[in-house]
Tab-separated table of C-alpha atoms in Angstrom:
chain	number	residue	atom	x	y	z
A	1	UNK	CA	28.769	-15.203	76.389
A	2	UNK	CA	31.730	-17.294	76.772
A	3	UNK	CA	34.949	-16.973	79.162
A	4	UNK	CA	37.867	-19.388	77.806
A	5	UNK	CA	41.644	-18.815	79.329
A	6	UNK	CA	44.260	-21.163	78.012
A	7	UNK	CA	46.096	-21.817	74.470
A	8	UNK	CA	44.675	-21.036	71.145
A	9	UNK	CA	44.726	-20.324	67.740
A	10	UNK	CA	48.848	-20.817	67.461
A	11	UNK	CA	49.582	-19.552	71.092
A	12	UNK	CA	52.670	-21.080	72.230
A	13	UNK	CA	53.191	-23.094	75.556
A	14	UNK	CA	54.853	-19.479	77.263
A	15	UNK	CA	52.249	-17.173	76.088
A	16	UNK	CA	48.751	-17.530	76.904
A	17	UNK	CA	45.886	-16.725	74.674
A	18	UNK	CA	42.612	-15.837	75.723
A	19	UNK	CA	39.096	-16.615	74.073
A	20	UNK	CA	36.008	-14.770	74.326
A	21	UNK	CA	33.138	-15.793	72.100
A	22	UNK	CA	30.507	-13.239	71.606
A	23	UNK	CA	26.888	-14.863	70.238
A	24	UNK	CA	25.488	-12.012	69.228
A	25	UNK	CA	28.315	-10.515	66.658
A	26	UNK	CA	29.018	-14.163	65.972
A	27	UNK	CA	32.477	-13.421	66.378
A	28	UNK	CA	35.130	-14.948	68.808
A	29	UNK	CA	38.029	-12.395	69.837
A	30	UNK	CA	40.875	-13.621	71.503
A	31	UNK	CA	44.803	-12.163	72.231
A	32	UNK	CA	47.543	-13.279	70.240
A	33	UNK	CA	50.993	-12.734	70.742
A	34	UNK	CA	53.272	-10.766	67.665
A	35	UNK	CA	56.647	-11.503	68.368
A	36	UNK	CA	58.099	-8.805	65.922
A	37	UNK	CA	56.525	-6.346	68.463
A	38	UNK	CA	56.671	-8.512	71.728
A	39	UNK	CA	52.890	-8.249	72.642
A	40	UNK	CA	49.725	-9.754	72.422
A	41	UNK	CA	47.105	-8.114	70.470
A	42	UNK	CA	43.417	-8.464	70.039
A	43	UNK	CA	42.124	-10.565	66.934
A	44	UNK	CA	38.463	-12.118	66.096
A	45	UNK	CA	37.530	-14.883	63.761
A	46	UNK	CA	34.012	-15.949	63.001
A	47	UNK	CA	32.478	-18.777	64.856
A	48	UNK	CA	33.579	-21.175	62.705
A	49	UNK	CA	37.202	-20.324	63.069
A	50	UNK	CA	37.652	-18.429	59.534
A	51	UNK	CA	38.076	-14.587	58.150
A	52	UNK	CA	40.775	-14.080	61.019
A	53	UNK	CA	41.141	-10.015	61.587
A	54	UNK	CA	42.901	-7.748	63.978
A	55	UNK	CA	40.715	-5.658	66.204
A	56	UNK	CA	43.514	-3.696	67.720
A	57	UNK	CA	46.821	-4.430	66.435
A	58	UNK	CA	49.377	-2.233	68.716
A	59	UNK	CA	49.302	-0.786	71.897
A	60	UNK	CA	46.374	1.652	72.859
A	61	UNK	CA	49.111	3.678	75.105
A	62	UNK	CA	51.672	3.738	72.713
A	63	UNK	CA	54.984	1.188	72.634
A	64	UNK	CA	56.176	-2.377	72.762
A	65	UNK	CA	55.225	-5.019	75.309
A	66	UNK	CA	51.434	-4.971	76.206
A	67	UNK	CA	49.210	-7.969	76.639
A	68	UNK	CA	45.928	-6.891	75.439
A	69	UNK	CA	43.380	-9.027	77.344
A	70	UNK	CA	39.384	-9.427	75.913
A	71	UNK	CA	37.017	-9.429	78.572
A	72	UNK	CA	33.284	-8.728	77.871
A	73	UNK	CA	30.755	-7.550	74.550
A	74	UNK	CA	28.397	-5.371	74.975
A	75	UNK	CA	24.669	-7.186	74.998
A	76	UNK	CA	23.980	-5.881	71.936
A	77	UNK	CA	27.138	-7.124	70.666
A	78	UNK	CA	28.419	-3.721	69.263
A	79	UNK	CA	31.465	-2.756	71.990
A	80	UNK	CA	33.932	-4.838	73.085
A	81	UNK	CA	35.574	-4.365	76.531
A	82	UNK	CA	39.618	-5.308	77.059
A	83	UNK	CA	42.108	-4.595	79.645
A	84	UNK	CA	46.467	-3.627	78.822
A	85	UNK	CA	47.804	-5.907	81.690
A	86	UNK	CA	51.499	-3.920	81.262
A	87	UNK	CA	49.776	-0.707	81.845
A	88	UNK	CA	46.936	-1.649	84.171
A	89	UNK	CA	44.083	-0.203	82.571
A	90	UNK	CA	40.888	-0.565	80.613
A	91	UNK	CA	39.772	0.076	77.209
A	92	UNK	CA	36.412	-0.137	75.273
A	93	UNK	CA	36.061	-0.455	71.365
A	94	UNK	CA	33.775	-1.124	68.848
A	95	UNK	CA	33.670	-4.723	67.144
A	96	UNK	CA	34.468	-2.709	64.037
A	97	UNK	CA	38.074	-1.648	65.608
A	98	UNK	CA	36.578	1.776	66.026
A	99	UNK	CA	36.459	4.573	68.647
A	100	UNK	CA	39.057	3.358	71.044
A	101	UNK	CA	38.551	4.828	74.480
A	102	UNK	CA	40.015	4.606	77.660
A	103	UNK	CA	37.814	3.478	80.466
A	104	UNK	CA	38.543	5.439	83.725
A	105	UNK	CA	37.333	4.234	87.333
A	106	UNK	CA	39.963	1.189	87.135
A	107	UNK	CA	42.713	-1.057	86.657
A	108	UNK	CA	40.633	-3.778	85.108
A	109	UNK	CA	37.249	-4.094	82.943
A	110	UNK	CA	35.255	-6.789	83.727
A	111	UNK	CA	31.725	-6.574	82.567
A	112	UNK	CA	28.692	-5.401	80.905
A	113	UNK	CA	25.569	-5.086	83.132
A	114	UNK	CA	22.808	-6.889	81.158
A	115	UNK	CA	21.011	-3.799	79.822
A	116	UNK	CA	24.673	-2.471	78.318
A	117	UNK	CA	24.253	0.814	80.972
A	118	UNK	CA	27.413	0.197	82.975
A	119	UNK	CA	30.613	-1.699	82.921
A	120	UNK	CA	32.213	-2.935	86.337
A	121	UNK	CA	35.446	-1.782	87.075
A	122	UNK	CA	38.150	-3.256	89.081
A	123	UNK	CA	40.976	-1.426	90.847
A	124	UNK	CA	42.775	-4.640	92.931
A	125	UNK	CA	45.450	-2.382	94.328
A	126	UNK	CA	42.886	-0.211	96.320
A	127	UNK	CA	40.125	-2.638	96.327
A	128	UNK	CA	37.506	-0.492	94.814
A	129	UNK	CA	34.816	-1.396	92.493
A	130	UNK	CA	33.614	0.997	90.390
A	131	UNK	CA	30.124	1.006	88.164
A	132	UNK	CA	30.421	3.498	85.398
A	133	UNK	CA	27.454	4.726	83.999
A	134	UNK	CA	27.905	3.918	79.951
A	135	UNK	CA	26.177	7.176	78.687
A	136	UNK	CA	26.587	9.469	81.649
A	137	UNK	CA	30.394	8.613	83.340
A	138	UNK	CA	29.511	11.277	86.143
A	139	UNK	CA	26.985	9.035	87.557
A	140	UNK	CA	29.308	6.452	88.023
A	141	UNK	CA	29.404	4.666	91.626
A	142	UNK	CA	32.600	3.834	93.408
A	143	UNK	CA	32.554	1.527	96.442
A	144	UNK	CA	35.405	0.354	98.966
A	145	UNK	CA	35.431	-3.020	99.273
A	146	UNK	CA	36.890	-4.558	102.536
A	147	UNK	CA	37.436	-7.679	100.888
A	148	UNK	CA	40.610	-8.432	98.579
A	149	UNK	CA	39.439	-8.217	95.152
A	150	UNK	CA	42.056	-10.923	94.221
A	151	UNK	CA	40.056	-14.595	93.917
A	152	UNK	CA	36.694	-12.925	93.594
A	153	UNK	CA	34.434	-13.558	91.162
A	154	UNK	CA	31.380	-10.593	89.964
A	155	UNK	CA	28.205	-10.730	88.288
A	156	UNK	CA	25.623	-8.001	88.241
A	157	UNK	CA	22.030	-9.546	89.004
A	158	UNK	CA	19.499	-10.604	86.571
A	159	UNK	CA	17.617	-7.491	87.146
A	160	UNK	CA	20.961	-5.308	87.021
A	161	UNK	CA	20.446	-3.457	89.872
A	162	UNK	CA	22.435	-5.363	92.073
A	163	UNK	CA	26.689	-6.346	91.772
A	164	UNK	CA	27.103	-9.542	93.638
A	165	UNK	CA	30.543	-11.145	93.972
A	166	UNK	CA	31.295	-14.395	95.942
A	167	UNK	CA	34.792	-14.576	97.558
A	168	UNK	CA	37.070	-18.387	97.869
A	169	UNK	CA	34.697	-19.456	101.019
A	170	UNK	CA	31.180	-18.925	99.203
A	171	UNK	CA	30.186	-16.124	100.789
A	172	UNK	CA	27.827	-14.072	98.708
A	173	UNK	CA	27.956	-9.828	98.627
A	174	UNK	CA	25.793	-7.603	97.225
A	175	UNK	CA	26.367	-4.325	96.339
A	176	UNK	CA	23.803	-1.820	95.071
């Protein structure tokens, strides 16, 4: 899995596009801005940059001016995870443009765990982290973290029982 932020495929200088390539679907999904409805939408292309096709093509919450953000795929490849930066929150769809759903537990999606059980949340504003459970979202964990979210980067652990994030001095946490 691949994490690319910057310009691409036609994004201009004042809107960003960002990349995620996905091994497994052998697809690469990425935002790109439609200025007819003023918002960035989520596309995919095949790994060698042909058969361009919209995976979501208008906002998930209805109206003009979202920025539609990818941000993980699913292990097996099947869902893909992406967050609406104008109305802080995060969605979950298939890499078919299927069964849309709104993820609850956060402002932000960040993450698969390896085995594909849970997805890390983020909710910035109230610094909580929240691990919903895929299958079962009642056995979801939230946990308070004392530490602004803001510069801090996650990973679950190899195993995926543990969420470890490091913070700007190196310090690493570990939450399980």
């Amino acid at each position: 899995l691949v994490l690319l932020l910057g310009s691409w495929f036609g994004g201009s200088a004042s809107k960003k596009s960002y990349l995620l390539a996905e091994s497994k679907a052998r697809r690469i999904y990425f935002s790109k801005y439609d200025p007819v409805a003023e918002s960035d939408f989520i596309y995919s292309v095949d790994q060698n940059g042909e058969n361009e096709r919209p995976l979501i093509d208008s906002c998930p919450e209805g109206g003009h001016f979202c920025t539609l953000i990818p941000v993980g795929v699913s292990p097996d490849g099947e869902f893909i995870l992406f967050n609406s930066r104008a109305y802080r929150k995060a969605y979950m769809i298939r890499n078919n443009g299927k069964d849309l759903q709104k993820i609850d537990g956060g402002e932000a999606a960040a993450f698969f765990s390896p085995d594909g059980k849970y997805i890390c949340l983020f909710s910035a504003s109230e610094n909580i982290v929240t691990i919903r459970n895929v299958q079962d979202p009642e056995k979801s964990k939230e946990f308070t973290v004392s530490k602004d979210l803001k510069g801090l980067i996650f990973q679950f652990s190899q195993n995926g029982k543990l969420l470890q994030f490091v913070n700007d001095k190196g310090e690493v946490y570990n939450l399980d």
